[in-house]
Structures are given as structure tokens and as C-alpha cells.
CSV table of C-alpha atoms in Angstrom, one decimal:
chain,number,residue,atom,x,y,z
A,1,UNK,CA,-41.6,-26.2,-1.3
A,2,UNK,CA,-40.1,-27.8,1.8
A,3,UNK,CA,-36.9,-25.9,3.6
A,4,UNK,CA,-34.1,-27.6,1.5
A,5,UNK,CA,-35.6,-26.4,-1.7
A,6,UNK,CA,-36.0,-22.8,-0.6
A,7,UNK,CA,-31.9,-23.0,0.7
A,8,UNK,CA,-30.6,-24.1,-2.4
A,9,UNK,CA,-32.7,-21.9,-5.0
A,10,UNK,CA,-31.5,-18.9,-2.6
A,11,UNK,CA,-27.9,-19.5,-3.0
A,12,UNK,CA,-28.6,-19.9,-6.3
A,13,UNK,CA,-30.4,-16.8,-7.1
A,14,UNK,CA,-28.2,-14.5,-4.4
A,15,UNK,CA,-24.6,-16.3,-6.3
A,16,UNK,CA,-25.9,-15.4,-9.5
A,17,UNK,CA,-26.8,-12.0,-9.0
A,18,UNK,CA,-23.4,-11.4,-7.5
A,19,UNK,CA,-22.0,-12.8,-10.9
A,20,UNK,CA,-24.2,-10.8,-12.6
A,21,UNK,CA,-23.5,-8.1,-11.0
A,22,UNK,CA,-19.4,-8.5,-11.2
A,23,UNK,CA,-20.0,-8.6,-14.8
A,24,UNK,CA,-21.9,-5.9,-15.3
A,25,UNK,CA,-19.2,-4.0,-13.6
A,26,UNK,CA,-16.2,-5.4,-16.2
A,27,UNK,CA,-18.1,-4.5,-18.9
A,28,UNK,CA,-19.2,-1.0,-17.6
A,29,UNK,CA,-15.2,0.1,-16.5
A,30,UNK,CA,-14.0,-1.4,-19.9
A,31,UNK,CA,-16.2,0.2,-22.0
A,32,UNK,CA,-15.3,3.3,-20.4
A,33,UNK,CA,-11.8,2.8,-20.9
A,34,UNK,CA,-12.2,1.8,-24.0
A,35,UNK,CA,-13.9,4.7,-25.8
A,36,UNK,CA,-12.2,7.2,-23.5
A,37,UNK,CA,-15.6,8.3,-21.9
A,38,UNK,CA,-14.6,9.9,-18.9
A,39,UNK,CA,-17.6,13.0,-18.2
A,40,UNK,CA,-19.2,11.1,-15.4
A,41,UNK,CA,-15.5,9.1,-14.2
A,42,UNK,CA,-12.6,12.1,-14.5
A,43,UNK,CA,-10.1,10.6,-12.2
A,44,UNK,CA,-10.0,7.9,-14.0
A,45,UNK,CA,-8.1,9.7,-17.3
A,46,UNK,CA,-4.8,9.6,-15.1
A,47,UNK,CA,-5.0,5.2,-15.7
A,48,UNK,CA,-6.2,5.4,-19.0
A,49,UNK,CA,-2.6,4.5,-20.6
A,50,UNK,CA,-1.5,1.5,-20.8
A,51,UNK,CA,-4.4,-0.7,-20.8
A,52,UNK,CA,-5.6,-0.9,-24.1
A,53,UNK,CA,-4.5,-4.8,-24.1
A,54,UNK,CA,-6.3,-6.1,-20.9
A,55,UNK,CA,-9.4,-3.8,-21.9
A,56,UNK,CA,-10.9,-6.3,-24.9
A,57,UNK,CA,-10.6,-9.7,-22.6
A,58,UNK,CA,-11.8,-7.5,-19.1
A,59,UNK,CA,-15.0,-6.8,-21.5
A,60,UNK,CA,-15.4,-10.6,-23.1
A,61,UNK,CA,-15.2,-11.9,-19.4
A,62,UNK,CA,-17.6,-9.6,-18.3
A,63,UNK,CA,-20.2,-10.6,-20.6
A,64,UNK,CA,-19.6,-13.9,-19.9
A,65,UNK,CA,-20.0,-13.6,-16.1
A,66,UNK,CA,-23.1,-11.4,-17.5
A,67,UNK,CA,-24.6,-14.1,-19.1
A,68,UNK,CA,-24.0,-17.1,-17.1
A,69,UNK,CA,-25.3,-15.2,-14.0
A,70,UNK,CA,-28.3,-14.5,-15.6
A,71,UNK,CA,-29.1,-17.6,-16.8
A,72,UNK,CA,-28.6,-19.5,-13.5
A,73,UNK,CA,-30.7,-16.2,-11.9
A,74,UNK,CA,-33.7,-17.5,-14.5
A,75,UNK,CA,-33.6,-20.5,-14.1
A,76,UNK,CA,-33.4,-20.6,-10.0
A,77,UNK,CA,-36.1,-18.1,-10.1
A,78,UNK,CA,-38.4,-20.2,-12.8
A,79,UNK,CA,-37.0,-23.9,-12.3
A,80,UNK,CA,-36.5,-24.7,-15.7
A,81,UNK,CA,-34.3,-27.6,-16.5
A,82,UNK,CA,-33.1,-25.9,-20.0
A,83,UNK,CA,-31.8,-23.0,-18.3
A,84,UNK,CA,-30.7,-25.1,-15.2
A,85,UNK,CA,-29.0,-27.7,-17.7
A,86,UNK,CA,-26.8,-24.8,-19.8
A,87,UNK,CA,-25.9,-23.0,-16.3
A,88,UNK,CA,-24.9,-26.2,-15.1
A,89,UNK,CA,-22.8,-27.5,-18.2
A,90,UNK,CA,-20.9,-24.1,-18.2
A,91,UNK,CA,-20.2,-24.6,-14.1
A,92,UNK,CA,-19.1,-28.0,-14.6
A,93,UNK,CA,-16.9,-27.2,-17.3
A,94,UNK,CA,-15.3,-24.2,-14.9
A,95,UNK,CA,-14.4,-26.4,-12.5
A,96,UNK,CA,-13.3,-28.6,-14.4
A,97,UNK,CA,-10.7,-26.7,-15.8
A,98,UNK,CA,-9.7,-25.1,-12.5
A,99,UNK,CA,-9.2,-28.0,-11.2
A,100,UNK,CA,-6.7,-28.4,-14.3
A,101,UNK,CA,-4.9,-25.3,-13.4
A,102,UNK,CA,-4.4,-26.9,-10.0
A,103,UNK,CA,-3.3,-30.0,-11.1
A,104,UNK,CA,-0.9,-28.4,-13.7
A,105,UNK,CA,0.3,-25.6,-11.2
A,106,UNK,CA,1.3,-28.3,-8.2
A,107,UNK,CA,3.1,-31.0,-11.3
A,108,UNK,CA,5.0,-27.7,-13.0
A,109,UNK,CA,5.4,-25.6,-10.8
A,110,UNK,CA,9.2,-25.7,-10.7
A,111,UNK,CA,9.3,-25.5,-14.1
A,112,UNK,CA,7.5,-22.5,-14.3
A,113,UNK,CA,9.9,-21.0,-11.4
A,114,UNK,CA,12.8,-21.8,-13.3
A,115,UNK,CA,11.1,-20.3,-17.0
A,116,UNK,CA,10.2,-17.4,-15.0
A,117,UNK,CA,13.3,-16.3,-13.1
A,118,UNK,CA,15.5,-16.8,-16.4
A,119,UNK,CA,13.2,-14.7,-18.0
A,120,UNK,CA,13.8,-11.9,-15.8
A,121,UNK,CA,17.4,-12.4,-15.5
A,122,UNK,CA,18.0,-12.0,-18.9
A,123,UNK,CA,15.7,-8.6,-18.8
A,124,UNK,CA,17.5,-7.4,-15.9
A,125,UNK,CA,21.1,-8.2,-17.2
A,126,UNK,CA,19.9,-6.7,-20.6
A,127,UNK,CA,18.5,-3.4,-19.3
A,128,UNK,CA,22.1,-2.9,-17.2
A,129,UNK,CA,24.3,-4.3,-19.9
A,130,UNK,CA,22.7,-1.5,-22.4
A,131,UNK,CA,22.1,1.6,-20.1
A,132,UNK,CA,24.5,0.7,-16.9
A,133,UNK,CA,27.4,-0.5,-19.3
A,134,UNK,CA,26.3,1.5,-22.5
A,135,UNK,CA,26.6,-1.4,-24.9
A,136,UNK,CA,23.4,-2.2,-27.8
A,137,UNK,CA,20.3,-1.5,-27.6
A,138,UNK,CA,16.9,-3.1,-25.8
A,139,UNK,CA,13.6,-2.6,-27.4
A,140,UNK,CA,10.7,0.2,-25.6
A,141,UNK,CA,8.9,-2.4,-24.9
A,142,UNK,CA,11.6,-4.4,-23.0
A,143,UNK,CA,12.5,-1.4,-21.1
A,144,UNK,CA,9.2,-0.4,-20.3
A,145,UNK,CA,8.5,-4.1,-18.9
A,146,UNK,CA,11.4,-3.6,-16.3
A,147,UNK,CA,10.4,-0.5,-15.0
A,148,UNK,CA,6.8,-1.4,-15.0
A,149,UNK,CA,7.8,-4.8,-12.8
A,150,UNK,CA,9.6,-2.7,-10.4
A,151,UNK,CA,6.9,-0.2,-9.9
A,152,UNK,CA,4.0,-2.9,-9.6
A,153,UNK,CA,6.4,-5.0,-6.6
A,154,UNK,CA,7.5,-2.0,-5.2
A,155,UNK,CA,11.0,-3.4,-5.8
A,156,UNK,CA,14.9,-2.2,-6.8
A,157,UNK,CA,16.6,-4.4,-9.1
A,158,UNK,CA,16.9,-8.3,-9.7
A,159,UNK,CA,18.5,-9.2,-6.3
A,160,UNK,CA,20.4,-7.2,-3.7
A,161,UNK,CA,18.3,-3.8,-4.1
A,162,UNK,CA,19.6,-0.6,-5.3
A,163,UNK,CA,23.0,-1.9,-5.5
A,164,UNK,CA,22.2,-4.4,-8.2
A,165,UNK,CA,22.1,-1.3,-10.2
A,166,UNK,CA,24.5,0.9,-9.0
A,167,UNK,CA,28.1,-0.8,-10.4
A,168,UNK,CA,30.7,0.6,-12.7
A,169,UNK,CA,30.7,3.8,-11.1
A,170,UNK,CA,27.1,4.1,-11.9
A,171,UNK,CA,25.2,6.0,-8.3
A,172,UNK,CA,21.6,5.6,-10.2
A,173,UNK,CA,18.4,3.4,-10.5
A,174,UNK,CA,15.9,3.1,-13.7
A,175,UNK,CA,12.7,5.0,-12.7
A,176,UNK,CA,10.6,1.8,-11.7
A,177,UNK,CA,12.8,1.6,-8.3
A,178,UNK,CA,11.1,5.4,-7.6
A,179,UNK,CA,8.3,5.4,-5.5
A,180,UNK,CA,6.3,8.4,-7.1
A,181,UNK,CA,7.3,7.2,-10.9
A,182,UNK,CA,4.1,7.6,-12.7
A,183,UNK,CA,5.0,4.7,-14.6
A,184,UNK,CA,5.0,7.3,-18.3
A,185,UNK,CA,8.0,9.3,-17.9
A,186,UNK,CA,10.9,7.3,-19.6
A,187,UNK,CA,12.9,10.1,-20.7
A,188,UNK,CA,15.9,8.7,-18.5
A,189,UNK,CA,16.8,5.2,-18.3
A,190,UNK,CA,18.6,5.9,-15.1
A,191,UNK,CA,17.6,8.2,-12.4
A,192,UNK,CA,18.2,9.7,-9.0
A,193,UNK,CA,14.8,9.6,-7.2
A,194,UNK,CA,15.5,12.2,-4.5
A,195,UNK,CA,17.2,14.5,-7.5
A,196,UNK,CA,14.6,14.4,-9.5
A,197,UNK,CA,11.8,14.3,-6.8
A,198,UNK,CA,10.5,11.0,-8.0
A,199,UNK,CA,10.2,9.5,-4.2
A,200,UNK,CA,12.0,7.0,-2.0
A,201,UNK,CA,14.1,4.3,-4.0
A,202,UNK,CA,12.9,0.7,-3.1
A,203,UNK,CA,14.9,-1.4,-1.3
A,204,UNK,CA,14.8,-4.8,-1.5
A,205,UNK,CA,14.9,-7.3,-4.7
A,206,UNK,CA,12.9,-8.3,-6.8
A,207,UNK,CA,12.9,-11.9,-6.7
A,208,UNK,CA,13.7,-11.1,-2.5
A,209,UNK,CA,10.0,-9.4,-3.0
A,210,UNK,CA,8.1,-11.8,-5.0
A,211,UNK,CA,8.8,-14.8,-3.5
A,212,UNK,CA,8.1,-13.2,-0.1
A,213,UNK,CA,4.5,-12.0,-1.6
A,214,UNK,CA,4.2,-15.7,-2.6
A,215,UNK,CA,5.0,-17.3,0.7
A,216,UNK,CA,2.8,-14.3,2.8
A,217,UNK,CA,-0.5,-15.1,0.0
A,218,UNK,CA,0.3,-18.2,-1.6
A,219,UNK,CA,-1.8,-20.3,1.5
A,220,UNK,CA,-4.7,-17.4,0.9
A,221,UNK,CA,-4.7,-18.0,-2.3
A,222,UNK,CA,-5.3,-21.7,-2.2
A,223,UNK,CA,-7.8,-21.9,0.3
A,224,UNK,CA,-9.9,-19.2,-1.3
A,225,UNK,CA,-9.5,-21.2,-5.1
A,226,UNK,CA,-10.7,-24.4,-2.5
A,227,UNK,CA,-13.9,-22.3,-1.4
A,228,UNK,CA,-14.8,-21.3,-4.5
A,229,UNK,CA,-14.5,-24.4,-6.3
A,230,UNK,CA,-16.8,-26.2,-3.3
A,231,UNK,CA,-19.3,-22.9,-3.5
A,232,UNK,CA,-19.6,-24.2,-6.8
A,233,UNK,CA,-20.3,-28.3,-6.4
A,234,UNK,CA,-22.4,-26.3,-4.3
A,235,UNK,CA,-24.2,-24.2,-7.4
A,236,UNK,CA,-23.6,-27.5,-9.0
A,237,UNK,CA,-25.9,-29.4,-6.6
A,238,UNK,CA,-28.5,-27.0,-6.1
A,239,UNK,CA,-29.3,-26.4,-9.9
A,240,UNK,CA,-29.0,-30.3,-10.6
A,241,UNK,CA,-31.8,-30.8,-7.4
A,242,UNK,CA,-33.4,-27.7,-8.5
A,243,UNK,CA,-33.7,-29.5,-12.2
A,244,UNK,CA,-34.5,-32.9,-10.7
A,245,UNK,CA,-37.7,-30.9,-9.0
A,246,UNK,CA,-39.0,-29.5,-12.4
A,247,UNK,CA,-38.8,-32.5,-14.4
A,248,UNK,CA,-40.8,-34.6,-11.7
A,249,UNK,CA,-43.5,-31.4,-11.5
């Protein structure tokens, strides 16, 4: 086995128990979630709300990364093509469909902008048309999703902060603009933070935050979804020269 060989069956076999590993690691922290089990994990019962939606796919992709990694694992270890020709059919077809993603994400991404921020102008301006103007009604669900957007951004209304909120003679903020909301209480629609000793009241605007988040991470983001996809033409390669070895042993 010259030096090349021993190279690419070691990336192989050190990416693929990484993968294996990741997986095991979904599938261990949604089961837990899921049934509730928390003898051996009690901090953990304070995130257990909420999650119930994410927990079923978090699982499915961690048996997925579960099993591909062990199949490439076995078959860099042993060489055979059978193993090395499913792990490299399901690698192919990842990339693949990244590289659809990226394709689809640079031709719509304006379209998905726009979809986006009318989406959340017409949650924002329904959540202060029913509790800042006291006029219909907005579903839990609706509600909870503002709140919820604030919290994760760390952000205080559509645009313009607080004050997006605070018209009409109303001085308060839904709870998602409070820094130590924890993200259950929805007693009040509108709150005063200090008052009520739910933190500091964000600052800044939503859409103000996001697209700052996306201008400070969008280039990290892309160059890490360009490494991966070339660590794996890299997999790619080394299972298909790994397979070329076995069928001419």
C-alpha cells in the first residue's frame, strides 16, 4: 500500500467517524427530548418545551449521518467496492443537491428577500394592530412566532426598535423585546421589561438586525458550504480510488 492509498483511506475513515459520531449525537439528544428522559441530563428540562417539531427530523438525520458514516467507515477500513459504491452514490447525490441549493439561493434570492420581509410585515403590523390598537384577534401561534423572532435576534420590533411599538400612547413592548423573557410566559401581550424584571429591552430592528447578521456571516457561511462540498469531491475521490484498488486486487 504505497503513501497515496494510506492518505486517502485515512481521510476516509477519520471523516466518517466524525459523521458517525455527529449522528450518534442527534439521535442520542433527540431521544432524550423526546421521551422526556432527563435522570442523567436535568438541566436540560428547562428546553424541553417547544421542540417537539424539530425533535422527529433532528432524530431521522441522525440516523442518516449514523448510517452513511458507517458505511464509508467499513468500507475504507475493508475496501469493498459494494460498501464504497453505496457511500459514494449517497455523497454524490449530497452534493449534488447542495450544489442546487446554491444555484437556487444566488437565481432567488431576491425573491426570497422580498417573500420573507412581507411575511414579517404583515406579522408585525398584525400583532400591533390587535394588542397596540386593540382591534381582532391573532392566533397563539402567530403571537408566539413574534415574540419567539424577537427573542432568537435579540431584536425590538420590525424597524426602528422599541419605538416601532410604542405609538398611540402605548409606553410598552411584547415580551420577545425582553432580554430575560423565558420565551413561555405569554400572559401579557405587552410588557414593561424593567417593571416586571424581565431584563433590558432590545434596541435595534429586526430587519436592522438580520440583515446585519447576514452581511457579518453571510461570507462565513459560503466559504465554509465551499469547504465542505470540496472535503467531499475529496471523500468522493478517495472511495472511488479506494474502489478502483479492490476491483483490480
Amino acid at each position: 500500500m504505497g503513501c497515496c492509498d494510506v492518505i486517502l483511506k485515512a481521510i476516509l475513515i477519520i471523516t466518517n467517524v466524525v459523521v458517525m459520531v455527529a449522528g450518534g449525537i442527534l439521535l442520542v439528544a433527540g431521544g432524550i427530548f423526546y421521551t422526556k428522559q432527563f435522570d442523567f441530563f436535568p438541566k436540560l428540562t428547562d428546553y424541553s418545551t417547544n421542540v417537539n417539531s424539530v425533535l422527529i427530523p433532528m432524530m431521522v438525520i441522525g440516523a442518516i449521518l449514523f448510517l452513511v458514516g458507517t458505511i464509508g467507515c467499513c468500507g475504507a477500513v475493508t475496501g469493498k467496492s459494494g460498501l464504497l459504491n453505496v457511500y459514494f452514490i449517497i455523497v454524490l447525490v449530497v452534493v449534488i443537491l447542495e450544489l442546487v441549493v446554491i444555484i437556487l439561493g444566488v437565481v432567488k434570492k431576491k425573491e426570497f428577500v422580498d417573500t420573507t420581509e412581507e411575511f414579517a410585515q404583515e406579522l408585525f403590523e398584525e400583532y400591533k394592530t390587535v394588542y397596540v390598537g386593540e382591534t381582532g384577534t391573532m392566533a397563539d401561534d402567530r403571537t408566539l412566532a413574534v415574540n419567539t423572532a424577537q427573542q432568537l435576534f435579540e431584536c425590538c420590533g420590525l424597524t426602528d426598535g422599541p419605538s416601532y411599538w410604542q405609538t398611540a400612547g402605548n409606553t410598552k413592548v411584547p415580551p420577545g423585546c425582553c432580554s430575560d423573557w423565558d420565551g413561555k410566559d405569554m400572559d401579557d401581550a405587552l410588557v414593561d421589561c424593567t417593571a416586571e424584571n424581565l431584563g433590558d429591552v432590545y434596541d435595534i430592528g429586526c430587519t436592522e438586525q438580520v440583515k446585519g447578521l447576514a452581511d457579518e456571516f453571510g461570507t462565513v457561511i459560503i466559504i465554509v458550504i465551499v469547504v465542505v462540498i470540496v472535503f467531499e469531491m475529496i471523500c468522493l475521490a478517495a472511495a472511488c480510488y479506494s474502489k478502483k484498488n479492490d476491483m483490480v486486487a
